[in-house]
Amino acid sequence: MASHRKSRPAGTRVAGIRTPALATAAFTSVALLSQSANAAPAADGKPSLEEVEKKVDDLYRQAESATEKYNAAKEKTTKQRRNVDTLLDDVAKRMQKLNEERDRLGSFAAAQYRTGAAAPDTATFLLADSPQDYFDQTQLMGRLTSRQKSAVDEYFTEQSATMKKRQEASRSLETLTATQSDLQTAKSTVQKKLSDARELLSKLTAEEKARLAAIQKQQQEAAARKAAELAKQQAAEKAREAAAAQDSGSASGSGSTSAGDSSYATKAEKALAFARAQIGKPYVWGATGPGSYDCSGLTQAAWKAAGVDLPRTTYDQVSAGTTVSLTDAQPGDLIFFYDDISHVGVYIGNGMMIHAPKPGAYVREESIYYGGESIIHSVVRPA
């Protein structure tokens, strides 16, 4: 799990991401609250529609954050289980070899008993049929003693190695048990948050649900306008760069950059083609396809289709590439959200992305400003 990662303080961003002004950061919530402040006044202690919406959104966010912790614990559990299986297989093989060494010691003891417990002495020489018989018998006893010592050494060496492996396997099993406990905790947290969200929504009347849909539509329209703004900014920036390159006449210098951009664009095109093909499939927490995805499962699968292996969780994906500014974002880049880096989508240009939004929703194209500019954490180019 990503418990070792500290949450970033609210309002901070990694290098390359501009910090939005307060008025811009809160444009969605301020506008909507001013438009619908009187839409659902509190009565008899019942929360307003806006409060319900905020609570549901918070629960979904918490569920998604818990999902990423679940994904991390699941991945860790899988690796540890493979390690435990390997260790136990090794112990089993060593035990078999140990038994074989024990049998070999037994055969030496039997051979020694048949030929005499002690080394040949003068009496043995006198009883021998010939000096050659005595010589052969002495050589046999010498070989038995030497080989027996070697067999004993091998036996105890193997026994020591087997004990160490068994101890290592035992420690790995203890670690696996602890990780499985973390996995179950994260799973329970996800299920509880989703259950709470469903319960809140179930209490809304038909009229309240209609008003909630209207509010969400206003949010989408505001996000679309903001996306259009970014598209204009990016187009203007590209035009300035093209003009500067033309004025400088540095054809050789720009050639290398173009080659790099072309290579990335080719991979990004494959990643985006895959992501587009998943539109309409349901968000399912912990899912990596092919029938359903969570947010990081979708981005991982999309870039895998382009030949790039991304880590499983948002916490690790955010470090798997180069951070760029929002205005420099290119199609294929990963857009991360929230200070706990609990959500991610694939940028497609013009302020839009493809992402697996939240439980109960489907993979779709949506403005990167779906929750306001303030929730955008960073932009990362993975290849």
Coordinates of C-alpha atoms in Angstrom, one line a residue:
M1 CA 0.0 0.0 0.0
A2 CA 1.0 3.6 -0.3
S3 CA 0.8 4.3 3.4
H4 CA 4.5 5.6 3.3
R5 CA 3.4 8.4 1.0
K6 CA 2.5 11.6 2.8
S7 CA -0.5 13.5 1.5
R8 CA 0.5 16.8 -0.1
P9 CA -0.8 20.0 1.7
A10 CA -3.9 21.4 0.2
G11 CA -3.2 23.7 -2.7
T12 CA 0.3 22.5 -3.5
R13 CA 1.3 21.0 -6.8
V14 CA 4.3 19.2 -8.2
A15 CA 6.7 21.0 -10.5
G16 CA 5.2 22.2 -13.7
I17 CA 1.6 22.6 -12.5
R18 CA 0.5 26.2 -12.0
T19 CA -1.5 26.9 -8.8
P20 CA -4.9 28.3 -9.8
A21 CA -6.1 31.5 -8.3
L22 CA -8.7 31.3 -5.5
A23 CA -11.5 32.7 -7.6
T24 CA -10.7 30.3 -10.4
A25 CA -10.2 27.3 -8.1
A26 CA -13.6 27.7 -6.6
F27 CA -15.6 28.8 -9.7
T28 CA -17.8 25.8 -9.9
S29 CA -18.8 25.6 -6.3
V30 CA -19.4 29.3 -5.9
A31 CA -21.5 29.5 -9.1
L32 CA -23.6 26.5 -8.3
L33 CA -24.2 27.5 -4.7
S34 CA -25.3 31.0 -5.7
Q35 CA -27.6 29.6 -8.4
S36 CA -29.3 27.0 -6.2
A37 CA -28.9 28.2 -2.6
N38 CA -32.6 28.3 -2.2
A39 CA -33.4 25.2 -4.3
A40 CA -33.5 22.9 -1.3
P41 CA -33.7 24.7 2.0
A42 CA -33.1 22.5 5.1
A43 CA -36.3 21.5 6.9
D44 CA -36.6 19.4 10.0
G45 CA -32.9 18.8 10.1
K46 CA -32.8 17.3 6.7
P47 CA -29.6 18.2 4.7
S48 CA -30.0 20.4 1.7
L49 CA -29.6 19.0 -1.8
E50 CA -26.2 20.7 -2.1
E51 CA -25.1 19.1 1.1
V52 CA -26.2 15.7 -0.1
E53 CA -24.4 16.2 -3.4
K54 CA -21.2 17.2 -1.6
K55 CA -21.4 14.3 0.8
V56 CA -22.0 11.8 -2.0
D57 CA -19.1 13.2 -4.0
D58 CA -16.9 13.0 -0.9
L59 CA -17.9 9.4 -0.3
Y60 CA -17.2 8.4 -3.9
R61 CA -13.8 10.1 -3.6
Q62 CA -13.0 8.3 -0.4
A63 CA -14.1 5.1 -2.0
E64 CA -11.8 5.7 -4.9
S65 CA -8.9 6.6 -2.6
A66 CA -9.5 3.3 -0.7
T67 CA -9.7 1.5 -4.0
E68 CA -6.1 2.6 -4.8
K69 CA -5.0 1.4 -1.4
Y70 CA -6.8 -1.9 -2.2
N71 CA -5.0 -2.1 -5.5
A72 CA -1.6 -1.5 -3.9
A73 CA -2.3 -4.2 -1.2
K74 CA -3.6 -6.6 -3.8
E75 CA -0.5 -6.2 -5.9
K76 CA 1.7 -6.6 -2.9
T77 CA -0.2 -9.7 -1.8
T78 CA 0.1 -11.3 -5.2
K79 CA 3.9 -10.8 -5.2
Q80 CA 4.3 -12.1 -1.7
R81 CA 2.1 -15.1 -2.4
R82 CA 4.4 -16.0 -5.4
N83 CA 7.4 -15.5 -3.1
V84 CA 5.9 -17.8 -0.4
D85 CA 5.1 -20.4 -3.0
T86 CA 8.6 -20.3 -4.4
L87 CA 10.1 -20.6 -0.9
L88 CA 7.8 -23.5 0.0
D89 CA 8.7 -25.3 -3.2
D90 CA 12.4 -24.8 -2.4
V91 CA 11.9 -26.2 1.1
A92 CA 10.1 -29.2 -0.3
K93 CA 12.9 -29.9 -2.7
R94 CA 15.5 -29.5 0.0
M95 CA 13.6 -31.8 2.3
Q96 CA 13.6 -34.5 -0.4
K97 CA 17.4 -34.0 -0.9
L98 CA 17.8 -34.2 2.9
N99 CA 16.0 -37.5 3.0
E100 CA 18.2 -38.8 0.2
E101 CA 21.3 -37.8 2.2
R102 CA 19.9 -39.6 5.2
D103 CA 19.3 -42.7 3.2
R104 CA 22.9 -42.5 1.9
L105 CA 24.2 -42.3 5.4
G106 CA 22.2 -45.4 6.2
S107 CA 23.6 -47.3 3.3
F108 CA 27.2 -46.4 4.5
A109 CA 26.4 -47.7 8.0
A110 CA 25.0 -50.9 6.5
A111 CA 28.1 -51.4 4.4
Q112 CA 30.4 -50.7 7.3
Y113 CA 28.5 -53.3 9.4
R114 CA 28.9 -55.9 6.6
T115 CA 32.6 -55.3 6.3
G116 CA 33.3 -55.0 10.0
A117 CA 32.8 -52.2 12.5
A118 CA 36.6 -51.4 12.9
A119 CA 39.5 -51.1 10.6
P120 CA 41.4 -54.3 9.7
D121 CA 44.2 -55.2 12.2
T122 CA 46.9 -57.8 12.4
A123 CA 44.4 -60.5 13.2
T124 CA 42.5 -59.7 10.1
F125 CA 45.8 -59.9 8.1
L126 CA 46.6 -63.3 9.5
L127 CA 43.1 -64.5 8.7
A128 CA 43.2 -63.1 5.2
D129 CA 43.7 -65.6 2.3
S130 CA 46.5 -63.5 0.9
P131 CA 48.2 -60.1 1.4
Q132 CA 46.1 -58.8 -1.6
D133 CA 42.9 -59.6 0.3
Y134 CA 44.1 -57.6 3.3
F135 CA 45.1 -54.7 1.1
D136 CA 41.7 -54.7 -0.7
Q137 CA 39.8 -54.8 2.6
T138 CA 41.8 -51.9 4.1
Q139 CA 41.2 -49.8 1.0
L140 CA 37.5 -50.5 1.2
M141 CA 37.3 -49.4 4.9
G142 CA 39.3 -46.3 4.1
R143 CA 37.0 -45.3 1.3
L144 CA 33.9 -46.0 3.4
T145 CA 35.3 -43.8 6.2
S146 CA 36.2 -40.9 3.9
R147 CA 32.9 -41.0 1.9
Q148 CA 30.9 -41.4 5.1
K149 CA 32.5 -38.2 6.6
S150 CA 31.7 -36.4 3.3
A151 CA 28.1 -37.6 3.4
V152 CA 27.7 -36.5 7.0
D153 CA 29.1 -33.0 6.2
E154 CA 26.7 -32.7 3.2
Y155 CA 23.8 -33.9 5.3
F156 CA 24.3 -31.2 8.0
T157 CA 25.0 -28.5 5.5
E158 CA 21.8 -29.3 3.7
Q159 CA 19.9 -29.5 7.0
S160 CA 21.1 -26.0 8.0
A161 CA 20.2 -24.5 4.6
T162 CA 16.8 -26.2 4.8
M163 CA 16.1 -24.7 8.2
K164 CA 17.0 -21.2 7.0
K165 CA 14.7 -21.6 4.1
R166 CA 11.9 -22.8 6.4
Q167 CA 12.4 -19.7 8.6
E168 CA 12.4 -17.4 5.6
A169 CA 9.2 -19.0 4.3
S170 CA 7.7 -18.6 7.8
R171 CA 8.5 -14.9 7.9
S172 CA 7.1 -14.4 4.4
L173 CA 3.9 -16.1 5.4
E174 CA 3.6 -13.7 8.4
T175 CA 4.1 -10.7 6.1
L176 CA 1.6 -12.1 3.6
T177 CA -1.0 -12.5 6.4
A178 CA -0.4 -8.9 7.5
T179 CA -0.8 -7.7 3.9
Q180 CA -4.0 -9.7 3.4
S181 CA -5.3 -8.0 6.5
D182 CA -4.6 -4.6 4.9
L183 CA -6.3 -5.8 1.8
Q184 CA -9.4 -6.8 3.7
T185 CA -9.4 -3.4 5.5
A186 CA -9.2 -1.5 2.3
K187 CA -11.9 -3.6 0.7
S188 CA -14.2 -3.1 3.7
T189 CA -13.6 0.7 3.5
V190 CA -14.5 0.8 -0.2
Q191 CA -17.7 -1.2 0.4
K192 CA -18.7 1.0 3.4
K193 CA -18.2 4.3 1.5
L194 CA -20.2 3.0 -1.5
S195 CA -23.0 1.7 0.8
D196 CA -23.2 5.1 2.5
A197 CA -23.4 7.0 -0.8
R198 CA -26.1 4.7 -2.1
E199 CA -28.1 5.2 1.1
L200 CA -27.9 9.0 0.8
L201 CA -29.0 8.9 -2.8
S202 CA -31.9 6.5 -2.0
K203 CA -33.4 9.1 0.3
L204 CA -33.8 11.7 -2.4
T205 CA -37.2 12.3 -3.8
A206 CA -37.9 12.3 -7.5
E207 CA -38.0 16.1 -7.5
E208 CA -34.6 16.3 -5.7
K209 CA -33.1 13.8 -8.1
A210 CA -34.2 16.0 -11.0
R211 CA -32.7 19.1 -9.4
L212 CA -29.5 17.2 -8.7
A213 CA -29.3 16.2 -12.4
A214 CA -29.8 19.9 -13.3
I215 CA -27.0 20.9 -11.0
Q216 CA -24.7 18.3 -12.5
K217 CA -25.5 19.5 -16.0
Q218 CA -24.5 23.0 -14.9
Q219 CA -21.2 21.6 -13.6
Q220 CA -20.6 19.9 -16.9
E221 CA -21.3 23.1 -18.9
A222 CA -18.9 25.1 -16.7
A223 CA -16.2 22.4 -17.1
A224 CA -16.7 22.4 -20.9
R225 CA -16.2 26.2 -21.0
K226 CA -13.0 25.8 -18.9
A227 CA -11.8 23.1 -21.3
A228 CA -12.4 25.3 -24.3
E229 CA -10.3 28.0 -22.5
L230 CA -7.4 25.6 -22.1
A231 CA -7.7 24.5 -25.8
K232 CA -7.3 28.1 -26.9
Q233 CA -4.3 28.6 -24.6
Q234 CA -2.6 25.5 -25.9
A235 CA -3.3 26.4 -29.5
A236 CA -1.9 29.9 -28.9
E237 CA 1.2 28.4 -27.2
K238 CA 1.8 26.0 -30.1
A239 CA 1.5 28.9 -32.6
R240 CA 4.0 31.0 -30.7
E241 CA 6.4 28.0 -30.6
A242 CA 6.1 27.4 -34.3
A243 CA 6.7 31.1 -35.1
A244 CA 9.7 31.2 -32.8
A245 CA 11.2 28.0 -34.4
Q246 CA 10.6 29.5 -37.9
D247 CA 12.3 32.8 -37.0
S248 CA 15.3 31.1 -35.4
G249 CA 15.8 28.9 -38.4
S250 CA 17.2 26.2 -36.2
A251 CA 16.1 23.3 -38.4
S252 CA 18.6 20.9 -37.1
G253 CA 17.8 21.6 -33.5
S254 CA 14.1 21.3 -34.0
G255 CA 14.5 18.1 -36.0
S256 CA 15.6 16.1 -32.9
T257 CA 12.7 17.4 -30.9
S258 CA 10.3 16.6 -33.7
A259 CA 11.6 13.1 -33.8
G260 CA 11.0 12.7 -30.1
D261 CA 7.6 14.2 -30.3
S262 CA 6.7 11.9 -33.2
S263 CA 7.8 8.8 -31.2
Y264 CA 5.7 9.8 -28.3
A265 CA 2.7 10.7 -30.5
T266 CA 2.8 7.3 -32.1
K267 CA 2.6 5.6 -28.7
A268 CA 0.0 8.0 -27.4
E269 CA -2.2 7.4 -30.4
K270 CA -2.2 3.6 -29.6
A271 CA -2.9 4.3 -25.9
L272 CA -5.8 6.7 -26.8
A273 CA -7.2 4.2 -29.4
F274 CA -7.4 1.6 -26.7
A275 CA -8.9 4.0 -24.2
R276 CA -11.6 5.1 -26.7
A277 CA -12.5 1.5 -27.3
Q278 CA -13.3 1.1 -23.6
I279 CA -15.8 3.9 -23.5
G280 CA -19.1 2.7 -22.1
K281 CA -17.6 0.0 -20.0
P282 CA -18.5 0.2 -16.3
Y283 CA -16.3 1.5 -13.5
V284 CA -15.7 -1.3 -11.1
W285 CA -13.3 -0.8 -8.2
G286 CA -10.2 -2.9 -8.4
A287 CA -10.9 -3.9 -12.1
T288 CA -8.2 -3.9 -14.8
G289 CA -10.3 -5.0 -17.8
P290 CA -11.3 -6.2 -20.2
G291 CA -15.0 -5.9 -19.2
S292 CA -14.6 -3.1 -16.6
Y293 CA -12.0 -0.8 -15.1
D294 CA -11.2 1.5 -12.3
C295 CA -9.3 4.7 -13.1
S296 CA -5.7 3.5 -12.8
G297 CA -6.7 0.1 -14.3
L298 CA -7.8 1.9 -17.4
T299 CA -4.7 4.1 -17.8
Q300 CA -2.4 1.1 -17.1
A301 CA -4.2 -1.0 -19.8
A302 CA -4.2 1.9 -22.3
W303 CA -0.5 2.4 -22.1
K304 CA 0.2 -1.3 -22.1
A305 CA -1.5 -1.4 -25.5
A306 CA 1.2 1.1 -26.6
G307 CA 4.0 -1.1 -25.2
V308 CA 4.6 0.9 -22.0
D309 CA 4.2 -0.9 -18.6
L310 CA 2.8 1.4 -16.0
P311 CA 2.6 0.6 -12.3
R312 CA -0.8 -0.4 -11.0
T313 CA -1.8 2.4 -8.7
T314 CA -2.2 6.2 -9.1
Y315 CA 0.4 6.7 -6.4
D316 CA 3.1 5.0 -8.5
Q317 CA 1.9 6.1 -11.9
V318 CA 2.4 9.7 -11.0
S319 CA 6.1 9.0 -10.7
A320 CA 6.3 6.9 -13.9
G321 CA 7.2 9.7 -16.3
T322 CA 8.0 13.3 -16.8
T323 CA 5.9 16.0 -15.2
V324 CA 4.8 18.8 -17.6
S325 CA 2.7 21.9 -17.2
L326 CA -1.0 21.9 -17.9
T327 CA -0.6 24.2 -20.9
D328 CA 2.0 21.8 -22.3
A329 CA -0.2 18.7 -21.9
Q330 CA -0.3 16.5 -25.0
P331 CA -2.7 13.7 -26.0
G332 CA -1.8 10.6 -24.1
D333 CA -0.5 12.4 -21.0
L334 CA -1.8 11.3 -17.7
I335 CA -3.9 13.8 -15.7
F336 CA -3.9 13.2 -11.9
F337 CA -6.4 14.7 -9.5
Y338 CA -6.7 15.6 -5.8
D339 CA -4.0 16.1 -3.2
D340 CA -4.0 12.4 -2.4
I341 CA -3.5 11.5 -6.1
S342 CA -6.5 9.2 -6.0
H343 CA -7.8 9.7 -9.6
V344 CA -6.2 9.7 -13.1
G345 CA -7.4 10.0 -16.7
V346 CA -5.8 10.0 -20.2
Y347 CA -5.6 13.4 -21.8
I348 CA -7.0 13.6 -25.3
G349 CA -6.5 17.3 -26.0
N350 CA -8.6 20.4 -25.9
G351 CA -9.1 20.1 -22.2
M352 CA -10.7 16.7 -22.4
M353 CA -9.8 13.3 -21.1
I354 CA -11.0 9.7 -21.1
H355 CA -11.4 8.2 -17.6
A356 CA -13.2 5.7 -15.5
P357 CA -15.0 8.3 -13.3
K358 CA -16.4 6.6 -10.2
P359 CA -18.6 3.8 -9.0
G360 CA -21.9 3.7 -10.8
A361 CA -20.5 5.5 -13.8
Y362 CA -19.0 4.3 -17.1
V363 CA -15.7 5.0 -19.0
R364 CA -16.3 8.3 -20.8
E365 CA -14.8 11.4 -22.3
E366 CA -15.1 14.4 -19.9
S367 CA -13.5 17.8 -19.3
I368 CA -10.5 17.7 -17.0
Y369 CA -12.3 20.5 -15.1
Y370 CA -15.2 18.2 -14.2
G371 CA -14.6 19.1 -10.5
G372 CA -13.0 22.5 -10.9
E373 CA -9.4 23.5 -11.7
S374 CA -8.3 23.2 -8.1
I375 CA -8.5 19.4 -8.0
I376 CA -6.0 19.0 -10.8
H377 CA -2.8 17.7 -9.2
S378 CA -0.3 17.2 -12.0
V379 CA 0.3 16.1 -15.6
V380 CA 2.7 13.3 -16.4
R381 CA 4.1 12.1 -19.7
P382 CA 4.7 8.4 -19.3
A383 CA 6.9 7.7 -22.3

